[in-house]
Amino acid sequence: MTVTANGKTDLEIAQQTKLKRIEDIAGDLGLLEEEWEPYGHYKAKLSLNIMKRLATKPDGKVILVTSINPTPAGEGKSTVTVGLGQALHRLGKKAIVAMREPSLGPTMGVKGGATGGGYSQVLPMDEINLHFTGDLHAITAANNALAAFIDNHIHHGNELRIDPRRIVWKRVVDLNDRALRHVVVGLGGPAQGVPREDGFDITVASEIMAVFCLASDLQDLKQRLARIVVAYNVDKQPVTVRDLGVEGALTLLLKDAFKPNLVQTVEHTPALVHGGPFANIAHGCNSVIATKMAQKLGDYVVTEAGFGADLGAEKFLHIKTRFSQIKPEVVVIVATIRALKMHGGVEKEHLHIENAEALRAGLANLQKHIETIQAFGLPFVVAINRFITDTEQEIKTLTNFCEKHGYPVALAEVWEKGGEGGLDLAKKVLDAMESGNSKFTPLYDVNEPIPDKIRKIAQIVYGAKDVEFSPKAKKQMTQLEMLGWGHLPICMAKTQYSLSDDPTKLGRPTDFTITVRELKPSIGAGFLVALTGDVMTMPGLPKRPAALRMDVDENGNAIGLF
Amino acid sequence: MTVTANGKTDLEIAQQTKLKRIEDIAGDLGLLEEEWEPYGHYKAKLSLNIMKRLATKPDGKVILVTSINPTPAGEGKSTVTVGLGQALHRLGKKAIVAMREPSLGPTMGVKGGATGGGYSQVLPMDEINLHFTGDLHAITAANNALAAFIDNHIHHGNELRIDPRRIVWKRVVDLNDRALRHVVVGLGGPAQGVPREDGFDITVASEIMAVFCLASDLQDLKQRLARIVVAYNVDKQPVTVRDLGVEGALTLLLKDAFKPNLVQTVEHTPALVHGGPFANIAHGCNSVIATKMAQKLGDYVVTEAGFGADLGAEKFLHIKTRFSQIKPEVVVIVATIRALKMHGGVEKEHLHIENAEALRAGLANLQKHIETIQAFGLPFVVAINRFITDTEQEIKTLTNFCEKHGYPVALAEVWEKGGEGGLDLAKKVLDAMESGNSKFTPLYDVNEPIPDKIRKIAQIVYGAKDVEFSPKAKKQMTQLEMLGWGHLPICMAKTQYSLSDDPTKLGRPTDFTITVRELKPSIGAGFLVALTGDVMTMPGLPKRPAALRMDVDENGNAIGLF
């Protein structure tokens, strides 16, 4: 059964919304005619020259939306992000939403988009969820062109003496395709390249996606691309994109994609939807250039980071802020009654039954994320994203908990009511910003040794007792230090479902150890990935993929998309 | 050394041309506001509703541009196509150019675009040669989503009893990547799919590209997609997209790409650039929908078909016309002095030396293609695409030859002079159409047996003595007839360099036999591919790919693209 707001599916709400023409949205933002290009009547790409024109304008304030650990019950972080933007807009504030753009893989695979839901969506949702302005395709093309250049270099004599067993650059498709996880390429004889083991990731896991989302301008994009390590040579020394001489070509392939995309919400609030890296092996936030541009074009920027506060927010605060000087003023922590009940031990099929006891048990998860945000020195507001199955009693239990501890809390009914349902949240967010309590401090210094940085994240953010490093990870840390990469920030790859590295440990696990299996340098992006547990960089499709319900009607409109 | 017109490279001419805004081009064509969507300021997608509004308007006349057998010296068919469109425009005719859209593979690999050259280009050339409006990306995504659905179906129990050894659907990338020609997928254990041999083609070789280019509307697109045979089951019966139930999802992925793209030439002549299938394993012409729409929007449509008249024109006349009722009124056969000298035995490095004798010897190739067009009952004009190294003496030799035989001939200086240089050609093309000599007749009937159809193409179009079928091909022909596919037209896959199936036999080979190695049904597209010799469906990169020269300047403009 499809859940509906006022009896309508997300796609129906989207298709029944009368959109403003994109020139009107651009006009509302004060953009000059030469500063934007239309992509259809409801999408636009924005020129990077906007940053120059508005260089001296004070930056808008950044509101970071994060959440408790996600569960299959759903937390609705994107919906709250959009709804909060709409609510601020209703309060007369110049607010802009900044979000990630969706991947085709999940869209074709499982129900659930990345464009919000109900009356808090970015539109046109069907286009944004399908090809949008082609950014993910451009990243796919750049990623795979680089892979072709590597194999071609080896085929034509291998001047750089690349060790074919030590190529770390994988190909990508923007699809869920498990059969491509482990492949052998270059078969068929001497004219068909050099046989070797290889594999494909989903596009959002490409380091080019991470680079794209951290680059401050086109030149920085090119320099970061040049630094990407694609392989090691027979002396085990890194081989980079610069060594291959193709950073210019890759930048050329990305130059249009790199312009932020302007769209609107159901209530015509402007939204920049741009870039979308994984929140496990990458940092899970929309592009730096889009967030910074939103800060120039608006007074308030509502942006989100992937998964829970232990992953997305931690990386936003340690990685994205470090490369961009973007500092959030306030954090919104999204919680749902359903997800908290799951953290309190209820199975998914029993979530519709009122259960204040389980809810109280699950609050420990919320409590931990609140402590994390406090550790960063940031004010916060708890947003209860209301579901139709929530009872008054349950909501009261949650608000009582917050009030007892002095935590600002607001009920967000943005899915059902749009911005109107987020006014209380918006007011509390504005109050929190005006309190002037933002004393943002990172939890580690990049110049600390690698294991110390990882230990601080694990202990302070996850609540772990300690960190264990596999023998392989220990050896790699020594190598990374030797190659001069020891001073980079850490990008933790961990399950999103638990504060620990065991996805079955819900709530607030204690007395656990995080095991770092392996480290992987992302030198172009500028961080070291620490892998704990199995991290999926190429999802698979379910037995009955969402694609089976999709179609096009006789007028060319999408059917069955969510 | 880069060849330049008036001292400028193609990219310089393109970047220095003051383009009209696309709304002005759309306005010139009488399009209603709701009938087009901008993609930037100089590209647009056109609504399929145009076909309904103009259903009763008489169709514009189609001028098909083809050529002698191409050589590494270049024949410039796209340049003449664009130049002729511009010349007709200068003569006050409502002319539209309809062309294929380029693939990224050749763009990144070898110098040479697919957007014409000099002062006869479609613009913006850099965008058209890179991502354009994302059509090839959408086709890539649809192709690879289908591949993922197949492997996923097998992984989750294989209800359709697909034989993993008999999957004929390959994945694609829009790149030259020889290492992907032969691969093994599904490695890594039971959770990672079913191991099997597989391979990647370049996107333009995807059957989805052929389907896309032959479909008359969205419903026809969906029905053709549904008919695609992706595999055979354990009883050796075909498994189709319809069996998998994903034709709706694939249509959804293609619905925006399927709208024709409007751009302009250097002289602001409207151009529809849409679709681009290979001219060997597919039919090598731009989309039916774009050609038909151009016929509704203009009085004259100048369109081209891939490779020489033995491949592209033959397929245009036997395949594209059959599915679309598009009939050309006149054929332009492009020849160059350089290419004719190569057909006459001159090596590429000596082509700048005057050699009327070799030229005379090479004329036999032109003569054969003229006879082919005559066999189809179509009037023609020979276009001499002038190169700066051609001497007056050589041009005179060629014009004398044509005049002696009564062949209409015109010197086309469109590369150097734009439409002005094609006025004589345009006038002769108009004369040929007014002569009323078009008595178009296909050379075979689709209901003839498969070998008879192939023999007629080989004997009448190639001048072959006979056709030999390999034992495998003979067996396949029996199977194809049994499966009820015997009545489909034939798509010959043959080297483009020779009239024979041996690329080294230039000029007009005689007394040769064509060997059909294998047959491959493209049931969605609606033809049977007959493979002669080795046909490359995934090109490789050269030692120093064009990508090494590419870059982006500080203003975000392309550098080193051609």
XYZ file of N, CA, C and O in Angstrom, chain B residues 43-133:
364
model
N 19.888 25.468 -27.290
C 19.432 24.118 -27.603
C 17.990 24.029 -27.106
O 17.639 24.670 -26.119
N 17.192 23.209 -27.757
C 15.831 22.986 -27.260
C 15.404 21.572 -27.577
O 15.896 20.950 -28.517
N 14.489 21.072 -26.764
C 13.819 19.810 -27.074
C 12.425 20.150 -27.580
O 11.760 21.032 -27.041
N 12.001 19.454 -28.617
C 10.723 19.754 -29.257
C 9.666 18.730 -28.865
O 9.939 17.531 -28.812
N 8.477 19.226 -28.609
C 7.379 18.362 -28.172
C 6.862 17.497 -29.319
O 6.766 17.937 -30.471
N 6.488 16.265 -28.980
C 5.917 15.370 -29.986
C 4.526 15.833 -30.431
O 4.030 15.403 -31.468
N 3.924 16.751 -29.661
C 2.613 17.280 -30.045
C 2.650 18.060 -31.358
O 1.609 18.269 -31.991
N 3.841 18.501 -31.725
C 3.988 19.207 -33.007
C 3.455 18.346 -34.150
O 2.811 18.836 -35.079
N 3.697 17.043 -34.055
C 3.261 16.123 -35.116
C 1.742 16.094 -35.228
O 1.202 15.950 -36.324
N 1.068 16.244 -34.081
C -0.402 16.250 -34.132
C -0.909 17.559 -34.728
O -1.777 17.562 -35.585
N -0.340 18.669 -34.262
C -0.825 19.964 -34.749
C -0.649 20.090 -36.266
O -1.495 20.658 -36.949
N 0.469 19.545 -36.762
C 0.777 19.728 -38.186
C 0.475 18.474 -39.016
O 0.995 18.321 -40.127
N -0.389 17.611 -38.467
C -0.628 16.314 -39.124
C -1.054 16.463 -40.583
O -0.641 15.672 -41.434
N -1.824 17.466 -40.880
C -2.341 17.574 -42.254
C -1.447 18.432 -43.143
O -1.700 18.553 -44.343
N -0.408 19.035 -42.585
C 0.493 19.832 -43.417
C 1.270 18.892 -44.345
O 1.719 17.830 -43.932
N 1.438 19.275 -45.626
C 2.205 18.401 -46.527
C 3.652 18.264 -46.034
O 4.211 19.211 -45.469
N 4.227 17.093 -46.249
C 5.594 16.851 -45.796
C 6.608 17.587 -46.666
O 6.472 17.640 -47.883
N 7.651 18.111 -46.009
C 8.765 18.688 -46.750
C 9.507 17.611 -47.526
O 9.379 16.415 -47.239
N 10.274 18.048 -48.517
C 11.003 17.108 -49.375
C 12.335 16.721 -48.740
O 13.053 17.580 -48.223
N 12.666 15.447 -48.833
C 13.877 14.944 -48.179
C 15.019 14.806 -49.173
O 14.865 14.194 -50.236
N 16.149 15.406 -48.823
C 17.386 15.312 -49.605
C 18.358 14.457 -48.803
O 18.738 14.826 -47.690
N 18.733 13.304 -49.342
C 19.610 12.383 -48.617
C 21.056 12.595 -49.058
O 21.367 12.509 -50.252
N 21.939 12.866 -48.088
C 23.350 13.054 -48.402
C 24.106 11.768 -48.082
O 24.047 11.265 -46.959
N 24.786 11.228 -49.084
C 25.603 10.032 -48.885
C 26.968 10.289 -49.522
O 27.270 11.435 -49.866
N 27.792 9.261 -49.664
C 29.138 9.514 -50.184
C 29.717 8.266 -50.819
O 29.136 7.177 -50.736
N 30.860 8.460 -51.432
C 31.676 7.335 -51.881
C 32.173 6.598 -50.644
O 31.942 7.028 -49.513
N 32.871 5.469 -50.817
C 33.399 4.776 -49.641
C 34.374 5.677 -48.909
O 35.288 6.236 -49.524
N 34.164 5.865 -47.613
C 35.059 6.751 -46.862
C 36.485 6.207 -46.839
O 36.705 5.008 -46.945
N 37.443 7.109 -46.697
C 38.859 6.752 -46.559
C 39.395 7.576 -45.399
O 38.731 8.522 -44.952
N 40.596 7.261 -44.916
C 41.177 8.099 -43.851
C 41.372 9.542 -44.310
O 41.569 10.424 -43.487
N 41.284 9.810 -45.621
C 41.442 11.186 -46.109
C 40.214 12.040 -45.788
O 40.290 13.260 -45.820
N 39.097 11.415 -45.476
C 37.905 12.179 -45.081
C 37.064 12.590 -46.262
O 37.585 12.994 -47.295
N 35.772 12.449 -46.142
C 34.899 12.823 -47.251
C 34.034 14.037 -46.898
O 33.543 14.724 -47.760
N 33.850 14.355 -45.594
C 33.149 15.592 -45.212
C 31.664 15.597 -45.495
O 31.088 16.621 -45.870
N 31.012 14.466 -45.268
C 29.581 14.350 -45.572
C 28.738 15.265 -44.673
O 27.801 15.915 -45.137
N 29.089 15.322 -43.374
C 28.332 16.196 -42.465
C 28.510 17.657 -42.853
O 27.559 18.448 -42.797
N 29.718 18.017 -43.232
C 29.986 19.399 -43.634
C 29.137 19.771 -44.844
O 28.542 20.854 -44.897
N 29.045 18.868 -45.821
C 28.229 19.148 -47.006
C 26.744 19.191 -46.634
O 25.992 20.037 -47.140
N 26.316 18.318 -45.726
C 24.915 18.316 -45.294
C 24.543 19.675 -44.700
O 23.533 20.287 -45.064
N 25.381 20.158 -43.776
C 25.121 21.452 -43.144
C 25.226 22.578 -44.175
O 24.360 23.473 -44.243
N 26.266 22.522 -45.003
C 26.481 23.576 -45.995
C 25.330 23.665 -46.993
O 24.903 24.760 -47.378
N 24.819 22.511 -47.401
C 23.697 22.494 -48.346
C 22.446 23.089 -47.690
O 21.700 23.851 -48.328
N 22.238 22.755 -46.427
C 21.105 23.347 -45.711
C 21.234 24.861 -45.677
O 20.256 25.594 -45.921
N 22.438 25.341 -45.397
C 22.666 26.788 -45.347
C 22.461 27.431 -46.707
O 21.914 28.534 -46.826
N 22.895 26.747 -47.759
C 22.769 27.295 -49.116
C 21.295 27.392 -49.509
O 20.856 28.404 -50.073
N 20.520 26.363 -49.196
C 19.085 26.408 -49.500
C 18.414 27.552 -48.744
O 17.549 28.262 -49.275
N 18.849 27.737 -47.498
C 18.351 28.826 -46.665
C 18.647 30.172 -47.331
O 17.796 31.072 -47.379
N 19.866 30.309 -47.862
C 20.246 31.544 -48.556
C 19.414 31.785 -49.805
O 19.200 32.928 -50.210
N 18.967 30.695 -50.412
C 18.120 30.823 -51.602
C 16.662 31.083 -51.229
O 15.782 31.055 -52.079
N 16.428 31.329 -49.939
C 15.070 31.670 -49.511
C 14.178 30.470 -49.262
O 12.970 30.605 -49.102
N 14.759 29.286 -49.236
C 13.959 28.081 -49.002
C 13.870 27.807 -47.507
O 14.812 28.056 -46.760
N 12.751 27.249 -47.093
C 12.572 26.844 -45.705
C 13.244 25.473 -45.532
O 12.610 24.435 -45.731
N 14.530 25.510 -45.256
C 15.310 24.268 -45.192
C 15.694 23.946 -43.759
O 15.953 24.848 -42.960
N 15.703 22.661 -43.437
C 16.112 22.194 -42.114
C 17.118 21.070 -42.290
O 16.961 20.218 -43.179
N 18.137 21.078 -41.456
C 19.134 20.011 -41.469
C 18.721 18.972 -40.425
O 18.298 19.328 -39.324
N 18.801 17.671 -40.761
C 18.519 16.602 -39.790
C 19.730 15.677 -39.739
O 20.088 15.063 -40.753
N 20.365 15.626 -38.565
C 21.619 14.869 -38.444
C 21.638 13.990 -37.206
O 20.850 14.166 -36.292
N 22.617 13.083 -37.175
C 22.823 12.247 -35.991
C 23.539 13.030 -34.900
O 24.258 13.988 -35.191
N 23.363 12.616 -33.666
C 24.132 13.252 -32.588
C 25.385 12.419 -32.317
O 25.374 11.200 -32.412
N 26.480 13.111 -31.972
C 27.771 12.432 -31.839
C 27.873 11.585 -30.570
O 27.160 11.795 -29.596
N 28.799 10.651 -30.610
C 29.143 9.809 -29.468
C 30.402 10.363 -28.807
O 31.285 10.887 -29.473
N 30.454 10.244 -27.471
C 31.638 10.713 -26.733
C 32.884 9.882 -27.055
O 33.997 10.381 -26.924
N 32.693 8.628 -27.430
C 33.833 7.737 -27.671
C 34.823 8.303 -28.669
O 35.980 8.580 -28.336
N 34.379 8.536 -29.905
C 35.290 9.109 -30.898
C 35.783 10.497 -30.502
O 36.928 10.856 -30.784
N 34.932 11.294 -29.845
C 35.337 12.649 -29.456
C 36.560 12.602 -28.545
O 37.511 13.360 -28.708
N 36.522 11.686 -27.562
C 37.646 11.557 -26.627
C 38.821 10.816 -27.276
O 39.947 10.909 -26.795
N 38.543 10.056 -28.327
C 39.565 9.166 -28.869
C 40.382 9.764 -29.985
O 41.605 9.890 -29.883
N 39.739 10.127 -31.079
C 40.460 10.622 -32.243
C 39.897 11.964 -32.637
O 38.733 12.245 -32.423
N 40.732 12.794 -33.207
C 40.287 14.105 -33.649
C 39.202 13.920 -34.710
O 39.313 13.108 -35.610
N 38.155 14.698 -34.623
C 37.126 14.650 -35.658
C 35.755 14.547 -35.045
O 35.432 13.547 -34.416
N 34.955 15.575 -35.206
C 33.626 15.574 -34.607
C 32.601 15.097 -35.595
O 32.925 14.639 -36.689
N 31.372 15.186 -35.210
C 30.278 14.758 -36.077
C 29.343 15.925 -36.285
O 28.146 15.756 -36.482
N 29.891 17.138 -36.199
C 29.050 18.331 -36.277
C 29.409 19.176 -37.493
O 29.110 20.355 -37.531
N 30.040 18.571 -38.520
C 30.468 19.336 -39.680
C 31.790 20.033 -39.392
O 32.440 19.758 -38.373
N 32.187 20.950 -40.301
C 33.474 21.621 -40.105
C 33.503 22.984 -40.761
O 32.633 23.319 -41.561
N 34.513 23.775 -40.410
C 34.701 25.098 -41.000
C 33.473 25.961 -40.790
O 32.968 26.074 -39.669
N 32.956 26.538 -41.884
C 31.784 27.418 -41.799
C 30.477 26.670 -42.069
O 29.459 27.275 -42.356
N 30.564 25.353 -41.990
C 29.352 24.529 -42.116
C 29.295 23.556 -40.944
O 29.613 22.381 -41.061
N 28.929 24.092 -39.787
C 28.840 23.301 -38.564
C 27.473 23.516 -37.925
O 26.870 24.567 -38.088
N 27.037 22.527 -37.141
C 25.920 22.761 -36.233
C 26.501 23.167 -34.880
O 27.531 22.648 -34.449
N 25.831 24.106 -34.229
C 26.360 24.733 -33.015
C 25.330 24.677 -31.888
O 24.134 24.595 -32.167
N 25.752 24.790 -30.644
C 27.131 24.897 -30.131
C 27.882 23.567 -30.258
O 27.491 22.592 -29.620
N 28.938 23.559 -31.074
C 29.609 22.298 -31.414
C 30.207 21.611 -30.206
O 30.191 20.380 -30.109
N 30.736 22.397 -29.244
C 31.360 21.747 -28.083
C 30.299 21.005 -27.269
O 30.489 19.863 -26.879
N 29.159 21.645 -27.067
C 28.106 20.983 -26.285
C 27.531 19.775 -27.036
O 27.287 18.726 -26.438
N 27.307 19.948 -28.341
C 26.741 18.826 -29.117
C 27.700 17.640 -29.080
O 27.290 16.487 -28.984
N 28.996 17.913 -29.135
C 29.980 16.818 -29.115
C 30.218 16.240 -27.722
O 30.764 15.151 -27.607
N 29.839 16.965 -26.681
C 30.036 16.432 -25.328
C 28.717 15.823 -24.848
O 28.322 14.792 -25.342
N 28.016 16.457 -23.916
C 26.802 15.798 -23.391
C 25.531 16.166 -24.129
O 24.537 15.481 -24.011
N 25.535 17.290 -24.842
C 24.375 17.784 -25.588
C 23.160 17.844 -24.653
O 23.261 18.482 -23.595
N 22.061 17.183 -24.989
C 20.904 17.194 -24.081
C 20.774 15.875 -23.329
O 19.713 15.578 -22.766
